[in-house]
mmCIF file of C-alpha atoms and ligand atoms in Angstrom:
data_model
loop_
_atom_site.group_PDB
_atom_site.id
_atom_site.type_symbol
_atom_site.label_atom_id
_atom_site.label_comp_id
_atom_site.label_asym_id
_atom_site.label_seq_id
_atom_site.Cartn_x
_atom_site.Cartn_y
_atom_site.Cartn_z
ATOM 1 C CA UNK A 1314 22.654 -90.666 -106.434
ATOM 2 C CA UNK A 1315 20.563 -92.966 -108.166
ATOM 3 C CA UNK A 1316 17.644 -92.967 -105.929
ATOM 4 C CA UNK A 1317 17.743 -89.660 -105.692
ATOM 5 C CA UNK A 1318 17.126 -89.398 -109.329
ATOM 6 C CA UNK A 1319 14.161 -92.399 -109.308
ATOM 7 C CA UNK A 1320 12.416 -90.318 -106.541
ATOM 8 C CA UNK A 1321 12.826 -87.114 -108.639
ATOM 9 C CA UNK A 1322 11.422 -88.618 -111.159
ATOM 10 C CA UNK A 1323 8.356 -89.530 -109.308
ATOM 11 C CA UNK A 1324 7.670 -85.815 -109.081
ATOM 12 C CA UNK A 1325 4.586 -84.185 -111.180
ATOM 13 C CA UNK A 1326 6.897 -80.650 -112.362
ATOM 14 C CA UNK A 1327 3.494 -79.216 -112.962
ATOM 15 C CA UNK A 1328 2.048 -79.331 -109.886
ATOM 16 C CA UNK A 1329 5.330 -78.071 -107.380
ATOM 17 C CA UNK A 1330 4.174 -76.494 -104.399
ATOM 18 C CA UNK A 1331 4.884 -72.811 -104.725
ATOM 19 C CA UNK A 1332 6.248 -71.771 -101.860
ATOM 20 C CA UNK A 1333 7.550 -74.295 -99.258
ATOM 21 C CA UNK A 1334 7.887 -73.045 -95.420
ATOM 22 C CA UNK A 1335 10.949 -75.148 -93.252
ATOM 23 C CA UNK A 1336 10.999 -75.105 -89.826
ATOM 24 C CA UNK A 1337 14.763 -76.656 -89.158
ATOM 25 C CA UNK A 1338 14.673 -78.149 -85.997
ATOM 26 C CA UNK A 1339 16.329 -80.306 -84.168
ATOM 27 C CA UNK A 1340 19.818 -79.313 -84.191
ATOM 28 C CA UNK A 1341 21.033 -79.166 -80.647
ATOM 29 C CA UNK A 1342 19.460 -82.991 -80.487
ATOM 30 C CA UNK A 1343 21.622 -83.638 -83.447
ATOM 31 C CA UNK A 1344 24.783 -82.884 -81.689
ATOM 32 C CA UNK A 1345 23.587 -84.222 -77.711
ATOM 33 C CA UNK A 1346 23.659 -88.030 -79.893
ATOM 34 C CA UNK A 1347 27.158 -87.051 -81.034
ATOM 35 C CA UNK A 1348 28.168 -86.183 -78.032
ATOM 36 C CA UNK A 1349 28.895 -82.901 -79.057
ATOM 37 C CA UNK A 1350 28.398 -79.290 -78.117
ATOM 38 C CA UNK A 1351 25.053 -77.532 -79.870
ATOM 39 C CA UNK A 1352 27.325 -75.170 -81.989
ATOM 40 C CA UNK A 1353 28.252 -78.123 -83.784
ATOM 41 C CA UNK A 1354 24.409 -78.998 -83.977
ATOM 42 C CA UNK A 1355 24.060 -75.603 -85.913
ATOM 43 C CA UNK A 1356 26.874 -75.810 -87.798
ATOM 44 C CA UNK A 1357 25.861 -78.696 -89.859
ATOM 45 C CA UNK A 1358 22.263 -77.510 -90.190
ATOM 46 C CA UNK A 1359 23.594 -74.691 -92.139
ATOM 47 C CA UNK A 1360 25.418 -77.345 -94.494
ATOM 48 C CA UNK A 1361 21.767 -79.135 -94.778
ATOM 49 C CA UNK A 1362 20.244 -75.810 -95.502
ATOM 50 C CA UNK A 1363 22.637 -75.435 -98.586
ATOM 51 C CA UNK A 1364 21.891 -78.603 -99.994
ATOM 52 C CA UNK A 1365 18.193 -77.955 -99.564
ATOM 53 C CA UNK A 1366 17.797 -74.735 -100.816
ATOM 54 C CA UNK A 1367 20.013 -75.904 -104.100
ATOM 55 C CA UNK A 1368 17.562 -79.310 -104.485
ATOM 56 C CA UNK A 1369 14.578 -77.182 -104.293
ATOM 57 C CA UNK A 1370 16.042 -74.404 -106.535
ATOM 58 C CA UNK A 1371 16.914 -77.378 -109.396
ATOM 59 C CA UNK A 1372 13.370 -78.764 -108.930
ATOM 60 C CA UNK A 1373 12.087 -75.618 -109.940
ATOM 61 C CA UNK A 1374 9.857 -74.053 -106.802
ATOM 62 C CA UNK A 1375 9.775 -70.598 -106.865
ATOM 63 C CA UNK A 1376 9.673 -69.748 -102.988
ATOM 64 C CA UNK A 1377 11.279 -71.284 -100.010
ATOM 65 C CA UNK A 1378 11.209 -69.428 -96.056
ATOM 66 C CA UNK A 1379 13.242 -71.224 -93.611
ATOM 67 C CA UNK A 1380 12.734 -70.350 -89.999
ATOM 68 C CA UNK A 1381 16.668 -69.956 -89.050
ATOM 69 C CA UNK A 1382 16.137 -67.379 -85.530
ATOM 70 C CA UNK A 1383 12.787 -66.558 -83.908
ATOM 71 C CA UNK A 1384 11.643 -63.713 -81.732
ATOM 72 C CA UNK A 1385 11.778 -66.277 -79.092
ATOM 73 C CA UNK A 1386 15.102 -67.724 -79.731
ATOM 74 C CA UNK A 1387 16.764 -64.953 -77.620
ATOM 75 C CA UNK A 1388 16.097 -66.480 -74.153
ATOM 76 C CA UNK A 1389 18.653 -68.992 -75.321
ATOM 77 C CA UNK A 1390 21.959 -69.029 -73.024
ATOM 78 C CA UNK A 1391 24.001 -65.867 -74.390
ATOM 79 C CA UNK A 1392 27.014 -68.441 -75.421
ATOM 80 C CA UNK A 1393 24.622 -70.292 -77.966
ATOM 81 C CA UNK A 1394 23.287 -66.927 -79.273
ATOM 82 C CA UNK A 1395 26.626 -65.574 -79.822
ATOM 83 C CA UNK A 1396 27.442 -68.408 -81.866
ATOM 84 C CA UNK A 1397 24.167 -68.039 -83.896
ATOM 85 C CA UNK A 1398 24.516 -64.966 -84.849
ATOM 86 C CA UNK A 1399 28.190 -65.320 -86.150
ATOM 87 C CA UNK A 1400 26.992 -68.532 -88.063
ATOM 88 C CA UNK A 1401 24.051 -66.716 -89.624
ATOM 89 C CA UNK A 1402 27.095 -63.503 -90.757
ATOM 90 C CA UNK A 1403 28.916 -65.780 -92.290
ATOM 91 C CA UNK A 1404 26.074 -67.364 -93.886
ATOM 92 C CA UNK A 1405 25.315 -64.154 -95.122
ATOM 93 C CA UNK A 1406 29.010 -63.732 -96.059
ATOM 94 C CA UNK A 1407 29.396 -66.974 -97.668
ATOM 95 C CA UNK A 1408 25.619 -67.230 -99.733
ATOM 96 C CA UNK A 1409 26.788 -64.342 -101.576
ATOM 97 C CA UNK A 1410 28.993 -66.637 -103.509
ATOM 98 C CA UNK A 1411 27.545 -69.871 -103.490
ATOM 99 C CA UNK A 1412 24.082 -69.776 -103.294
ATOM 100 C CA UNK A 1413 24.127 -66.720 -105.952
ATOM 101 C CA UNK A 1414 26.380 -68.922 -108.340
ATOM 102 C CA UNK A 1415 23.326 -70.854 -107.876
ATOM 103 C CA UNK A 1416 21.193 -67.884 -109.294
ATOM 104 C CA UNK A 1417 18.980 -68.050 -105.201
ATOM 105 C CA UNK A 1418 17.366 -64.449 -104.831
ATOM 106 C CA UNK A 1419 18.449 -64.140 -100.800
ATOM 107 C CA UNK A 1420 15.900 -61.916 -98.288
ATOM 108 C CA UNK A 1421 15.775 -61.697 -94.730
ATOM 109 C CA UNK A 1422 12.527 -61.584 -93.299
ATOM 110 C CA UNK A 1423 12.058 -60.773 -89.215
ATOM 111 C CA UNK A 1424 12.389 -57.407 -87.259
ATOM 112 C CA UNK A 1425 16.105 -56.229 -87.763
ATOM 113 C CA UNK A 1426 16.561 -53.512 -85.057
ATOM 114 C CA UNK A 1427 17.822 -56.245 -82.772
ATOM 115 C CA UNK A 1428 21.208 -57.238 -84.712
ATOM 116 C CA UNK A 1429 24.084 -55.433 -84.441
ATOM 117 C CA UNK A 1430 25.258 -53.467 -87.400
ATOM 118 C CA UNK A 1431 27.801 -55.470 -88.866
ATOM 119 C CA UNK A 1432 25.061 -58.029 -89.600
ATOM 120 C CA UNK A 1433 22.263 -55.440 -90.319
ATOM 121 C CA UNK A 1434 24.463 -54.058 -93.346
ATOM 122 C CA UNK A 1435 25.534 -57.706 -94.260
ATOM 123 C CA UNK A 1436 21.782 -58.515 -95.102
ATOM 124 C CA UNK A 1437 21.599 -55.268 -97.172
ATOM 125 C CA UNK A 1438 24.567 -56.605 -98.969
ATOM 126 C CA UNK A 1439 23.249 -59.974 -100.106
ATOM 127 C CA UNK A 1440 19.943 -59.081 -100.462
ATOM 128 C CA UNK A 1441 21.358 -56.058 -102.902
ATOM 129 C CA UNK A 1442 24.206 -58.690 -104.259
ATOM 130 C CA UNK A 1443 21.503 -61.428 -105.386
ATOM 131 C CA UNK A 1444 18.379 -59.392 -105.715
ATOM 132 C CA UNK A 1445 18.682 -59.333 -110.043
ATOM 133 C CA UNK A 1446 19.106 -63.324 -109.491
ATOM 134 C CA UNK A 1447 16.056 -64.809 -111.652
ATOM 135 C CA UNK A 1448 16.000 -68.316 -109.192
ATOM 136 C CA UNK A 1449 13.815 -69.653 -106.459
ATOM 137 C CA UNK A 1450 13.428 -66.560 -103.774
ATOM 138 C CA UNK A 1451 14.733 -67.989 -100.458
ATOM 139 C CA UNK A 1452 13.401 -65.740 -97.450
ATOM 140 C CA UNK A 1453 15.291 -66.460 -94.128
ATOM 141 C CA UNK A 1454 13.233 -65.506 -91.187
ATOM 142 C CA UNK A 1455 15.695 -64.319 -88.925
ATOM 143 C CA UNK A 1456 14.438 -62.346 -85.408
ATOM 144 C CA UNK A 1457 11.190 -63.560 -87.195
ATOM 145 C CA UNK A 1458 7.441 -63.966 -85.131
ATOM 146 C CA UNK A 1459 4.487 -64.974 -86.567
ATOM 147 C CA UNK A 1460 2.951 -62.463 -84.228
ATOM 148 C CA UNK A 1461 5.152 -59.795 -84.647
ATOM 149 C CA UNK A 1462 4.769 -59.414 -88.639
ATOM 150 C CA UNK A 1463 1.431 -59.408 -87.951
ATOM 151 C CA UNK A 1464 1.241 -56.368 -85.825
ATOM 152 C CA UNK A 1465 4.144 -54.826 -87.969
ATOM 153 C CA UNK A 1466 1.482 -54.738 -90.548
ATOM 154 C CA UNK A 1467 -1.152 -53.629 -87.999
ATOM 155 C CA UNK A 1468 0.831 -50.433 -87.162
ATOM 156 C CA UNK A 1469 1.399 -49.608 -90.690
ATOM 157 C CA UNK A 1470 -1.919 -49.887 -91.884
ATOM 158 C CA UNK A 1471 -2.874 -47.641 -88.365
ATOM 159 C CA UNK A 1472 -0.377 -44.785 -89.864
ATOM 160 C CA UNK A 1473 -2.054 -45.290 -93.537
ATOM 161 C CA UNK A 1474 -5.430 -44.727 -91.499
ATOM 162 C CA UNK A 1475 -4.691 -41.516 -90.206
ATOM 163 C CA UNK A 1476 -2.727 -39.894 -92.820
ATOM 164 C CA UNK A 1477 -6.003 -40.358 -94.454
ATOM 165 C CA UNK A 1478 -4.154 -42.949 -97.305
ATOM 166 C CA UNK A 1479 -7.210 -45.575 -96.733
ATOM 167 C CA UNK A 1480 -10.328 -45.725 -94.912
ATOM 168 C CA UNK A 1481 -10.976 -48.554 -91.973
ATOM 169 C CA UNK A 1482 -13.559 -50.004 -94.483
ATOM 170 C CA UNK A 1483 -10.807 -50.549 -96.811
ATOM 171 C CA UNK A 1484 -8.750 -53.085 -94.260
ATOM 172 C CA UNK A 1485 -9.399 -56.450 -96.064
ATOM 173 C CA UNK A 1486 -7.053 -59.668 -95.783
ATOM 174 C CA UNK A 1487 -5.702 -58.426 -99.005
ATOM 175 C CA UNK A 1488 -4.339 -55.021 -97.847
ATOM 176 C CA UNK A 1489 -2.429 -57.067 -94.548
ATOM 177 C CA UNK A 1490 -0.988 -59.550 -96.881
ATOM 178 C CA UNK A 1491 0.018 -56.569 -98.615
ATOM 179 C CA UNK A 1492 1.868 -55.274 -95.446
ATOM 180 C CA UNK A 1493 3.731 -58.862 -94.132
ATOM 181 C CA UNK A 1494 7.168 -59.024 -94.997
ATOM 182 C CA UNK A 1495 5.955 -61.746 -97.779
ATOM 183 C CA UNK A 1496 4.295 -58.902 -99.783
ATOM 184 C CA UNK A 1497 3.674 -60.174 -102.919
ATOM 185 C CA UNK A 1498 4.496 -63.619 -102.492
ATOM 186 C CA UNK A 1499 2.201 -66.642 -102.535
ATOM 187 C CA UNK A 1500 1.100 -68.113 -99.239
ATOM 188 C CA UNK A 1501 2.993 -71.234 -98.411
ATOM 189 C CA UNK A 1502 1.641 -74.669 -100.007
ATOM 190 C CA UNK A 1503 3.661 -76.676 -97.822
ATOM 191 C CA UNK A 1504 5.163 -76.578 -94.809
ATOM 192 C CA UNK A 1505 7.971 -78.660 -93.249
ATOM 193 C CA UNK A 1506 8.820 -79.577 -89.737
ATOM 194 C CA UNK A 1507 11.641 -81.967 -88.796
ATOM 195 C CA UNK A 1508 12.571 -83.052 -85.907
ATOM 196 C CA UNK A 1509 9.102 -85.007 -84.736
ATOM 197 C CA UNK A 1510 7.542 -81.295 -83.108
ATOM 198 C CA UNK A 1511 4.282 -80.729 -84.578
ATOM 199 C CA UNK A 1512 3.387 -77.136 -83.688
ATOM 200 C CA UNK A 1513 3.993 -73.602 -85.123
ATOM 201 C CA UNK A 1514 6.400 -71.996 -82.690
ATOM 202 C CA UNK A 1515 4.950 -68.883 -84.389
ATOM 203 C CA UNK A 1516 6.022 -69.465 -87.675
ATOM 204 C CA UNK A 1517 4.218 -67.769 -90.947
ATOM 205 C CA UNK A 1518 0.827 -67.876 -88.741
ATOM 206 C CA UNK A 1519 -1.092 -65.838 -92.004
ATOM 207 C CA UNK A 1520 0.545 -67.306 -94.444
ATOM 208 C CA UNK A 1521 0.580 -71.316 -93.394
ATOM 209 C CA UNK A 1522 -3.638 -71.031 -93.053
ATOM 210 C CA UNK A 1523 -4.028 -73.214 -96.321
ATOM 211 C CA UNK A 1524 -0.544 -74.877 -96.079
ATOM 212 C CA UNK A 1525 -0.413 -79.163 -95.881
ATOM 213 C CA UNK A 1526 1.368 -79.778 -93.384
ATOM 214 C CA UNK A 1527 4.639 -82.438 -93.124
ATOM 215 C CA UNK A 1528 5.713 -83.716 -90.093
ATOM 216 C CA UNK A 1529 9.200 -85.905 -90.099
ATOM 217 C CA UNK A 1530 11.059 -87.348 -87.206
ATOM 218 C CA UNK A 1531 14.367 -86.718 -88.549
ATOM 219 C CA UNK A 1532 16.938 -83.889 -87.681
ATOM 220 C CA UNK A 1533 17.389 -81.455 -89.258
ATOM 221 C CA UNK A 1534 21.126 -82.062 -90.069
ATOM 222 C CA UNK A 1535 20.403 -85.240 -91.241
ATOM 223 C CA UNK A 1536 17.475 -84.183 -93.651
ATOM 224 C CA UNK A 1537 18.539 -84.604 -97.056
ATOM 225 C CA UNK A 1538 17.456 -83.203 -100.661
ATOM 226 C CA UNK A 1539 16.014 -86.940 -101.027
ATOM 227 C CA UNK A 1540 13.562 -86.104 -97.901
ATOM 228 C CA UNK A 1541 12.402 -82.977 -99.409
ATOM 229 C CA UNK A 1542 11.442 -85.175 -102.917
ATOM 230 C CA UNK A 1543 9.221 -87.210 -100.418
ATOM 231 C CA UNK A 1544 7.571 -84.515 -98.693
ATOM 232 C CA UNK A 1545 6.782 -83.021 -102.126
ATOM 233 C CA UNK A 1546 5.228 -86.216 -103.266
ATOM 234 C CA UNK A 1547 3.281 -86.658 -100.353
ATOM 235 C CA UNK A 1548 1.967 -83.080 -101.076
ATOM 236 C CA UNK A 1549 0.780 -83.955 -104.292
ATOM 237 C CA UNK A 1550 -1.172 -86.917 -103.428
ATOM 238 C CA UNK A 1551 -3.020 -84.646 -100.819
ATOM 239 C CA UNK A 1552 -6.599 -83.668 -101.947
ATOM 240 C CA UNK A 1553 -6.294 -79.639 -101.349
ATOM 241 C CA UNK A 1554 -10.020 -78.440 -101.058
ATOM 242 C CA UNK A 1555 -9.904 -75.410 -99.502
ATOM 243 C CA UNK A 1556 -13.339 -75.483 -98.024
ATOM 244 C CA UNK A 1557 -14.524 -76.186 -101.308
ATOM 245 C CA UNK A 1558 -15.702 -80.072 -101.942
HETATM 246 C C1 IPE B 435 16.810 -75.462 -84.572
HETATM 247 O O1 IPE B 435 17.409 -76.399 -83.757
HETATM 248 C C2 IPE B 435 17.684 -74.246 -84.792
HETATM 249 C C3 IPE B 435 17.264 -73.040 -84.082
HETATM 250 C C4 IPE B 435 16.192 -72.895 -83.373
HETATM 251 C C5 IPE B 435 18.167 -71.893 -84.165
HETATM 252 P P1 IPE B 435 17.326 -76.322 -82.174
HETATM 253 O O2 IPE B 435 18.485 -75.518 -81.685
HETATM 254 O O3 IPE B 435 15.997 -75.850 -81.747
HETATM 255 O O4 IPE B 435 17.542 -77.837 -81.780
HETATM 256 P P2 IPE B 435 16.765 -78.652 -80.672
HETATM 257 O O5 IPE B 435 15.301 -78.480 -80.922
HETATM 258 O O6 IPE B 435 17.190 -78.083 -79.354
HETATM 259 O O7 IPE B 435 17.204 -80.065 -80.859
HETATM 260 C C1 IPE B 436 11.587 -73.026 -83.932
HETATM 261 O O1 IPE B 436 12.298 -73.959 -83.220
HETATM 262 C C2 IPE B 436 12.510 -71.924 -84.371
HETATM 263 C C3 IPE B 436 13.468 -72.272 -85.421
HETATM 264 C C4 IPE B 436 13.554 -73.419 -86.029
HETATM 265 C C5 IPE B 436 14.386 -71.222 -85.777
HETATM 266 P P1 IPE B 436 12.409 -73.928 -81.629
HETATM 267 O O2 IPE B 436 13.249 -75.087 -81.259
HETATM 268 O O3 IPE B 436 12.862 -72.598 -81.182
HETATM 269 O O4 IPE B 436 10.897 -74.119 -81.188
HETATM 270 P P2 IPE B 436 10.267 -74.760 -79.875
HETATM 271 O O5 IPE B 436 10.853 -74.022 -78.721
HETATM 272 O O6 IPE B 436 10.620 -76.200 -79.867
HETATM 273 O O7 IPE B 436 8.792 -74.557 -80.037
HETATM 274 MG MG1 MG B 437 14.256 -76.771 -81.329
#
């Protein structure tokens, strides 16, 4: 407790990153050391996630996305996607109280035609139930592709096109921002990976292009709020130039 205030406390408030970008990985790993079966794995990455998206909340950053399903998580064995998909419902289910007691403005980003129903209206529900929230605004990529949002916003700005709405000489890197399911948001500042991967696996692809990037070795069940205060004061001592000098 303790140390996690001293390392707190090394934190400059005025320069938080924005919008932070998780990619929680390393779950099934978590449980093979344990012995146990992935499920559990998951299970206790959604505890993490709770604890995270709380620390980051208290610290004051205004955006979080954490990369909890991707497009390509499907060709996992149906057993383990079964059991995602009930843990991310009751997620859903249980955020509602928790993380909105904790004033978290909840959104799913991702395609949604894929669930089923039950969770299709559940993410209506807490998106509606926390939307007047005035906290950090945690997006949960779920079904979620780099790739995918990106022609999402393709085809939309295609229909604008030819209902006449815009001309082609009006498609700038605004207007697609303007059409990824982060409309409106800032682009990410700093991006997280646990689990010792260093690559995208198609996460945020427009959004990450100015993002610093933090790579740690640790699982994601085990990473704590204390390994979030690091990354963010790595991030500050980075020299962000943005191909200026
Ligand atoms: C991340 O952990 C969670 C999801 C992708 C849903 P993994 O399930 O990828 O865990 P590892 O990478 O196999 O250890
Ligand atoms: C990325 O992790 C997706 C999520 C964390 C939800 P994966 O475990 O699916 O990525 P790869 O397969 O190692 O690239
Ligand atoms: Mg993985």
């Amino acid at each position: 407790m303790l140390f996690k205030q001293k390392k707190k406390k090394e934190i400059d408030m005025h320069n938080l990153p924005r919008h932070i970008g998780v990619i929680m990985d390393g779950n099934g790993r978590w449980a093979k050391k344990r012995g146990l079966p992935r499920s559990a794995g998951h299970s206790a990455g959604a505890e993490a996630l709770k604890k995270i998206v709380t620390e980051a909340n208290d610290l004051g950053v205004k955006y979080i996305t954490v990369y909890a399903f991707s497009t390509e998580n499907w060709k996992r064995p149906k057993e383990e996607v079964d059991y995602l998909m009930n843990l991310l419902l009751n997620y859903l289910k249980n955020a509602e109280q928790t993380l909105s007691g904790e004033n978290v403005v909840i959104r799913a980003i991702g395609s949604r035609a894929e669930f089923s129903e039950e969770i299709r209206e559940q993410i209506v529900k807490t998106e509606e139930f926390t939307k007047n929230n005035t906290g950090i605004v945690m997006n949960i990529a779920l079904n979620y592709g780099g790739r995918e949002e990106i022609a999402t916003a393709a085809r939309r700005i295609a229909e604008m096109t030819l209902d006449g709405k815009i001309k082609p000489e009006d498609i700038d890197d605004k207007l697609i921002g303007e059409n990824l399911y982060t409309a409106s948001q800032p682009d990410v500042d700093l991006l997280i990976r646990t689990s010792g991967e260093q690559r995208l696996s198609n996460f945020m692809l427009w959004q990450v292009s100015y993002a610093e990037m933090w790579f740690t070795d640790k699982l994601w069940p085990d990473f704590k709020p204390s390994d979030l205060c690091d990354a963010i004061i790595d991030f500050q001592n980075r020299g962000r130039r943005f191909g200026g000098v």
